[in-house]
Amino acid sequence: MKTKEQLGGIYSASITAYDATGAIDAAALQAVMKRNLAEGAAGFFVGGSSGECFLLTEAERIQVFEAAAALRGQANLIAHVGAIGTDEAVRYAKAAMALGFDFCAATAPFYYGFSPKEICDYYYAIAEASGAPVLIYNFPGNTHKEFDVANPDYIQLFRSGAILGVKQTNYNLFQMERILNLNPDLIAFDGYDETMVAGQALGCIGSIGSTFNMMLPHYKKIFTLFDQGHRAEALALQHKANNCMEAMCRVGLIPAIKYELARQGYPVGNARAPFRPLTDEQKAYIDGVLDRDLVTE
């Protein structure tokens, strides 16, 4: 198991690349990953929301793991294996770990009103299948599942050894701090690009972001400046990053990331339906904001 120091840093929440027919394009995904690695990425969060995971078939999700596994040994690799069903998540976990991923992450099972005990059983099963503790992908805005840190089942889960920590894709950073307070061995990654400095201030060892695919040097500067104590400079760059994030969210975050990657010379296909391609007006709008505020080196 890698140390906290080895796991810390900036991680791209990798996109999924498609070719002209809509099939998985391993080479295009690897090109973006290699670029991010050269820019200073510590690792990759593969097959998550930015990777359109729930728009992929089971076979495609494993294809994405296979493509990303080409970077094993060069970067830390986290496989997102979340699913509604435990058996499906377990299959992804076994496949990813067999490919050489460092560990797995998973959203809470959603749609049905699963109880805390059922959600905990899901994480225990993934940990057993992967042979390593699991990073909880805490994204209640999408899963509509909150981790109540006063619930005895969740307290037991966080103290069990089955959990590595949390990817806090939640504006409630107090909740993240309370989760870390339950077990000093847990780690946390900030999961919202726009709250990076706040996450660092409350104990995150790193940050996992969707826009890092196409603006990693900007966030690397924020992370490094804050870590070195240059907080005013870090916050100024965070404001600029948030201008970019706000613009992309207004037009559709995943389609915007893919459009900007293509504009930077890394064509990765369009986001899958029901996502819609950007209009010319939307493209011009985000181009203007990014050309003004994005730091590229």
CSV table of C-alpha atoms in Angstrom, one decimal:
chain,number,residue,atom,x,y,z
A,1,MET,CA,0.0,0.0,0.0
A,2,LYS,CA,1.3,3.4,-1.0
A,3,THR,CA,1.9,6.1,1.6
A,4,LYS,CA,-0.1,9.3,2.0
A,5,GLU,CA,3.0,11.2,0.5
A,6,GLN,CA,3.0,8.9,-2.5
A,7,LEU,CA,-0.7,9.3,-3.1
A,8,GLY,CA,-0.9,13.0,-2.7
A,9,GLY,CA,-1.1,15.6,-5.5
A,10,ILE,CA,-3.1,16.5,-8.6
A,11,TYR,CA,-5.2,13.8,-10.3
A,12,SER,CA,-7.2,14.2,-13.6
A,13,ALA,CA,-10.6,12.8,-13.5
A,14,SER,CA,-10.1,11.3,-16.9
A,15,ILE,CA,-12.5,11.7,-19.8
A,16,THR,CA,-13.5,8.8,-22.0
A,17,ALA,CA,-12.4,9.3,-25.6
A,18,TYR,CA,-14.5,8.1,-28.5
A,19,ASP,CA,-13.6,7.7,-32.2
A,20,ALA,CA,-15.7,8.8,-35.1
A,21,THR,CA,-18.0,5.8,-34.8
A,22,GLY,CA,-18.6,6.4,-31.1
A,23,ALA,CA,-16.4,3.5,-29.9
A,24,ILE,CA,-13.8,3.8,-27.1
A,25,ASP,CA,-10.6,5.4,-28.5
A,26,ALA,CA,-7.8,4.1,-26.3
A,27,ALA,CA,-5.1,6.0,-28.1
A,28,ALA,CA,-6.9,9.3,-27.7
A,29,LEU,CA,-7.4,8.7,-24.0
A,30,GLN,CA,-3.8,7.8,-23.5
A,31,ALA,CA,-2.6,10.9,-25.3
A,32,VAL,CA,-4.5,13.1,-22.9
A,33,MET,CA,-3.2,11.1,-19.9
A,34,LYS,CA,0.4,11.3,-21.1
A,35,ARG,CA,0.0,15.0,-21.6
A,36,ASN,CA,-1.3,15.4,-18.1
A,37,LEU,CA,1.5,13.3,-16.7
A,38,ALA,CA,4.1,15.5,-18.4
A,39,GLU,CA,2.3,18.5,-16.9
A,40,GLY,CA,2.7,17.2,-13.4
A,41,ALA,CA,-0.3,14.9,-12.6
A,42,ALA,CA,0.3,12.5,-9.7
A,43,GLY,CA,-2.3,10.2,-11.0
A,44,PHE,CA,-5.7,9.6,-12.7
A,45,PHE,CA,-9.2,8.9,-11.5
A,46,VAL,CA,-10.5,6.6,-14.3
A,47,GLY,CA,-14.0,5.8,-15.2
A,48,GLY,CA,-15.8,8.4,-13.1
A,49,SER,CA,-18.4,11.1,-13.8
A,50,SER,CA,-16.0,12.9,-16.1
A,51,GLY,CA,-15.6,9.6,-18.0
A,52,GLU,CA,-19.3,9.4,-18.5
A,53,CYS,CA,-19.3,6.1,-16.6
A,54,PHE,CA,-23.0,5.6,-16.4
A,55,LEU,CA,-23.4,6.2,-20.1
A,56,LEU,CA,-21.1,3.3,-20.9
A,57,THR,CA,-21.8,-0.4,-21.2
A,58,GLU,CA,-20.1,-2.8,-18.7
A,59,ALA,CA,-17.7,-3.9,-21.4
A,60,GLU,CA,-16.8,-0.3,-22.3
A,61,ARG,CA,-16.1,0.6,-18.7
A,62,ILE,CA,-13.6,-2.2,-18.5
A,63,GLN,CA,-12.1,-1.1,-21.9
A,64,VAL,CA,-11.4,2.3,-20.4
A,65,PHE,CA,-9.6,0.6,-17.5
A,66,GLU,CA,-7.6,-1.4,-20.0
A,67,ALA,CA,-6.6,1.7,-21.9
A,68,ALA,CA,-5.6,3.6,-18.7
A,69,ALA,CA,-3.6,0.7,-17.4
A,70,ALA,CA,-1.0,1.5,-20.0
A,71,LEU,CA,0.1,4.2,-17.5
A,72,ARG,CA,0.6,1.8,-14.6
A,73,GLY,CA,3.9,2.3,-13.0
A,74,GLN,CA,4.1,5.9,-14.2
A,75,ALA,CA,1.2,7.4,-12.2
A,76,ASN,CA,-1.2,6.5,-9.4
A,77,LEU,CA,-4.3,4.9,-10.9
A,78,ILE,CA,-7.7,5.0,-9.2
A,79,ALA,CA,-10.5,3.0,-10.8
A,80,HIS,CA,-14.1,4.2,-10.3
A,81,VAL,CA,-16.2,1.1,-10.0
A,82,GLY,CA,-19.4,2.5,-8.6
A,83,ALA,CA,-22.7,0.9,-9.7
A,84,ILE,CA,-26.2,0.5,-8.5
A,85,GLY,CA,-25.7,-3.2,-7.9
A,86,THR,CA,-23.0,-4.7,-5.7
A,87,ASP,CA,-22.2,-7.6,-8.0
A,88,GLU,CA,-21.5,-5.2,-10.9
A,89,ALA,CA,-19.3,-3.0,-8.8
A,90,VAL,CA,-17.4,-6.1,-7.6
A,91,ARG,CA,-16.8,-7.2,-11.2
A,92,TYR,CA,-15.3,-3.8,-12.1
A,93,ALA,CA,-13.1,-3.9,-9.0
A,94,LYS,CA,-11.7,-7.3,-9.8
A,95,ALA,CA,-11.0,-6.3,-13.4
A,96,ALA,CA,-9.3,-3.0,-12.4
A,97,MET,CA,-7.1,-4.5,-9.7
A,98,ALA,CA,-6.1,-7.3,-12.1
A,99,LEU,CA,-4.9,-4.6,-14.6
A,100,GLY,CA,-2.6,-3.1,-12.0
A,101,PHE,CA,-4.7,-0.2,-10.6
A,102,ASP,CA,-3.6,1.0,-7.1
A,103,PHE,CA,-7.1,1.0,-5.6
A,104,CYS,CA,-10.8,1.5,-6.4
A,105,ALA,CA,-13.3,4.2,-5.7
A,106,ALA,CA,-17.0,4.0,-5.7
A,107,THR,CA,-20.1,6.2,-5.5
A,108,ALA,CA,-22.7,5.1,-3.1
A,109,PRO,CA,-25.4,2.9,-4.8
A,110,PHE,CA,-28.2,5.2,-5.8
A,111,TYR,CA,-31.7,5.3,-7.3
A,112,TYR,CA,-33.2,2.9,-4.7
A,113,GLY,CA,-33.5,4.0,-1.1
A,114,PHE,CA,-30.7,1.8,0.2
A,115,SER,CA,-30.2,1.9,4.0
A,116,PRO,CA,-26.9,2.8,5.6
A,117,LYS,CA,-26.4,-0.9,6.4
A,118,GLU,CA,-26.9,-1.8,2.7
A,119,ILE,CA,-24.6,0.9,1.5
A,120,CYS,CA,-21.9,-0.2,4.0
A,121,ASP,CA,-22.3,-3.8,2.9
A,122,TYR,CA,-21.7,-2.6,-0.7
A,123,TYR,CA,-18.4,-1.0,0.3
A,124,TYR,CA,-17.3,-4.0,2.3
A,125,ALA,CA,-17.9,-6.2,-0.7
A,126,ILE,CA,-15.8,-4.0,-3.0
A,127,ALA,CA,-13.0,-3.9,-0.5
A,128,GLU,CA,-13.0,-7.6,-0.2
A,129,ALA,CA,-13.1,-8.1,-4.0
A,130,SER,CA,-10.3,-5.6,-4.7
A,131,GLY,CA,-8.1,-6.7,-1.8
A,132,ALA,CA,-7.5,-3.1,-0.8
A,133,PRO,CA,-9.4,-0.3,1.0
A,134,VAL,CA,-11.9,1.7,-1.1
A,135,LEU,CA,-12.0,5.4,-1.7
A,136,ILE,CA,-15.6,6.6,-1.2
A,137,TYR,CA,-16.6,8.9,-4.0
A,138,ASN,CA,-18.9,11.2,-2.0
A,139,PHE,CA,-21.1,12.9,-4.6
A,140,PRO,CA,-24.5,13.5,-3.0
A,141,GLY,CA,-25.5,16.1,-5.5
A,142,ASN,CA,-25.8,13.2,-8.0
A,143,THR,CA,-26.3,10.1,-5.9
A,144,HIS,CA,-28.7,11.8,-3.4
A,145,LYS,CA,-27.0,9.8,-0.7
A,146,GLU,CA,-25.5,11.6,2.3
A,147,PHE,CA,-23.0,10.0,4.7
A,148,ASP,CA,-24.3,10.9,8.2
A,149,VAL,CA,-21.1,10.9,10.3
A,150,ALA,CA,-23.3,10.4,13.4
A,151,ASN,CA,-24.7,7.1,12.0
A,152,PRO,CA,-23.2,4.1,13.8
A,153,ASP,CA,-23.0,2.0,10.7
A,154,TYR,CA,-21.1,4.7,8.8
A,155,ILE,CA,-18.8,5.3,11.8
A,156,GLN,CA,-18.0,1.6,11.9
A,157,LEU,CA,-17.4,1.6,8.1
A,158,PHE,CA,-14.9,4.5,8.3
A,159,ARG,CA,-13.1,2.9,11.2
A,160,SER,CA,-13.1,-0.6,9.7
A,161,GLY,CA,-10.0,-0.6,7.4
A,162,ALA,CA,-12.3,-1.2,4.4
A,163,ILE,CA,-12.2,2.5,3.5
A,164,LEU,CA,-9.1,4.4,2.3
A,165,GLY,CA,-10.8,7.7,2.6
A,166,VAL,CA,-13.0,10.0,0.6
A,167,LYS,CA,-13.2,11.9,-2.6
A,168,GLN,CA,-15.2,14.9,-1.4
A,169,THR,CA,-17.3,16.0,-4.3
A,170,ASN,CA,-19.5,17.9,-2.0
A,171,TYR,CA,-19.4,21.6,-1.0
A,172,ASN,CA,-19.9,20.5,2.6
A,173,LEU,CA,-16.2,20.4,3.6
A,174,PHE,CA,-17.1,20.3,7.3
A,175,GLN,CA,-18.5,16.8,6.6
A,176,MET,CA,-15.2,15.8,5.1
A,177,GLU,CA,-13.3,17.1,8.1
A,178,ARG,CA,-15.6,15.1,10.4
A,179,ILE,CA,-15.0,11.9,8.4
A,180,LEU,CA,-11.3,12.4,8.7
A,181,ASN,CA,-11.8,13.0,12.4
A,182,LEU,CA,-13.3,9.6,12.8
A,183,ASN,CA,-10.1,7.8,11.7
A,184,PRO,CA,-6.7,9.4,11.5
A,185,ASP,CA,-5.6,6.9,8.9
A,186,LEU,CA,-8.1,8.1,6.3
A,187,ILE,CA,-7.1,10.4,3.5
A,188,ALA,CA,-9.2,12.9,1.5
A,189,PHE,CA,-9.1,14.3,-2.0
A,190,ASP,CA,-11.0,17.4,-2.9
A,191,GLY,CA,-13.5,16.5,-5.6
A,192,TYR,CA,-14.7,19.9,-6.7
A,193,ASP,CA,-12.2,21.8,-8.8
A,194,GLU,CA,-13.6,25.1,-7.6
A,195,THR,CA,-12.9,24.3,-3.9
A,196,MET,CA,-9.3,23.1,-4.2
A,197,VAL,CA,-7.8,25.6,-1.7
A,198,ALA,CA,-10.6,25.1,0.8
A,199,GLY,CA,-10.0,21.3,0.6
A,200,GLN,CA,-6.3,21.7,1.2
A,201,ALA,CA,-7.0,23.9,4.2
A,202,LEU,CA,-9.1,21.2,5.7
A,203,GLY,CA,-6.7,18.3,5.2
A,204,CYS,CA,-6.9,17.1,1.6
A,205,ILE,CA,-3.7,15.4,0.4
A,206,GLY,CA,-4.7,16.0,-3.2
A,207,SER,CA,-7.4,17.1,-5.6
A,208,ILE,CA,-9.2,15.2,-8.3
A,209,GLY,CA,-10.8,17.3,-11.0
A,210,SER,CA,-12.6,17.1,-14.3
A,211,THR,CA,-11.2,20.3,-15.8
A,212,PHE,CA,-7.7,19.1,-15.0
A,213,ASN,CA,-7.8,17.2,-18.3
A,214,MET,CA,-7.5,20.5,-20.2
A,215,MET,CA,-6.2,23.0,-17.5
A,216,LEU,CA,-3.9,20.9,-15.3
A,217,PRO,CA,-1.0,23.4,-15.2
A,218,HIS,CA,-3.3,26.1,-13.8
A,219,TYR,CA,-4.4,23.8,-10.9
A,220,LYS,CA,-0.9,22.5,-10.3
A,221,LYS,CA,0.1,26.1,-9.6
A,222,ILE,CA,-2.7,26.6,-7.2
A,223,PHE,CA,-1.9,23.4,-5.4
A,224,THR,CA,1.8,24.1,-5.1
A,225,LEU,CA,1.4,27.7,-4.1
A,226,PHE,CA,-1.0,26.9,-1.3
A,227,ASP,CA,1.2,24.0,-0.2
A,228,GLN,CA,4.1,26.4,0.0
A,229,GLY,CA,2.2,28.9,2.1
A,230,HIS,CA,1.6,31.5,-0.7
A,231,ARG,CA,-2.1,31.6,0.0
A,232,ALA,CA,-3.0,34.9,-1.6
A,233,GLU,CA,-1.4,34.0,-4.9
A,234,ALA,CA,-3.1,30.6,-4.8
A,235,LEU,CA,-6.5,32.2,-4.1
A,236,ALA,CA,-6.0,34.6,-7.0
A,237,LEU,CA,-5.5,31.7,-9.3
A,238,GLN,CA,-8.4,29.9,-7.8
A,239,HIS,CA,-10.6,32.8,-8.7
A,240,LYS,CA,-9.5,32.7,-12.3
A,241,ALA,CA,-10.0,28.9,-12.4
A,242,ASN,CA,-13.5,29.4,-11.0
A,243,ASN,CA,-14.3,31.9,-13.8
A,244,CYS,CA,-13.4,29.1,-16.2
A,245,MET,CA,-15.4,26.5,-14.3
A,246,GLU,CA,-18.5,28.7,-14.0
A,247,ALA,CA,-18.4,29.4,-17.8
A,248,MET,CA,-18.1,25.7,-18.6
A,249,CYS,CA,-20.8,24.6,-16.2
A,250,ARG,CA,-23.2,27.2,-17.8
A,251,VAL,CA,-22.9,25.5,-21.2
A,252,GLY,CA,-22.5,21.9,-20.0
A,253,LEU,CA,-19.3,20.8,-18.2
A,254,ILE,CA,-18.5,17.5,-19.9
A,255,PRO,CA,-19.2,18.7,-23.5
A,256,ALA,CA,-17.2,21.9,-22.7
A,257,ILE,CA,-14.2,19.9,-21.5
A,258,LYS,CA,-14.2,17.7,-24.6
A,259,TYR,CA,-14.6,20.7,-26.9
A,260,GLU,CA,-11.7,22.5,-25.2
A,261,LEU,CA,-9.5,19.4,-25.4
A,262,ALA,CA,-10.1,19.3,-29.2
A,263,ARG,CA,-9.3,23.0,-29.4
A,264,GLN,CA,-6.0,22.3,-27.7
A,265,GLY,CA,-5.2,19.6,-30.2
A,266,TYR,CA,-6.5,16.5,-28.4
A,267,PRO,CA,-9.7,15.4,-30.1
A,268,VAL,CA,-11.6,12.9,-27.9
A,269,GLY,CA,-15.1,12.9,-29.5
A,270,ASN,CA,-18.3,14.4,-28.3
A,271,ALA,CA,-20.0,13.6,-25.0
A,272,ARG,CA,-22.7,10.9,-25.4
A,273,ALA,CA,-26.4,11.7,-25.7
A,274,PRO,CA,-28.4,12.9,-24.0
A,275,PHE,CA,-25.5,15.5,-23.7
A,276,ARG,CA,-25.7,17.9,-26.6
A,277,PRO,CA,-22.8,19.3,-28.6
A,278,LEU,CA,-22.1,23.0,-27.9
A,279,THR,CA,-23.5,25.6,-30.1
A,280,ASP,CA,-21.2,28.1,-31.9
A,281,GLU,CA,-22.3,30.8,-29.4
A,282,GLN,CA,-21.5,28.6,-26.4
A,283,LYS,CA,-18.1,27.8,-27.9
A,284,ALA,CA,-17.3,31.5,-28.4
A,285,TYR,CA,-18.4,32.2,-24.8
A,286,ILE,CA,-16.2,29.7,-23.1
A,287,ASP,CA,-13.3,30.4,-25.5
A,288,GLY,CA,-13.4,34.0,-24.4
A,289,VAL,CA,-13.3,33.2,-20.7
A,290,LEU,CA,-10.6,30.6,-21.0
A,291,ASP,CA,-8.4,32.8,-23.2
A,292,ARG,CA,-8.6,35.5,-20.6
A,293,ASP,CA,-8.2,33.5,-17.4
A,294,LEU,CA,-6.6,30.1,-18.1
A,295,VAL,CA,-2.9,29.8,-17.0
A,296,THR,CA,-1.2,27.4,-19.4
A,297,GLU,CA,2.4,27.1,-17.9
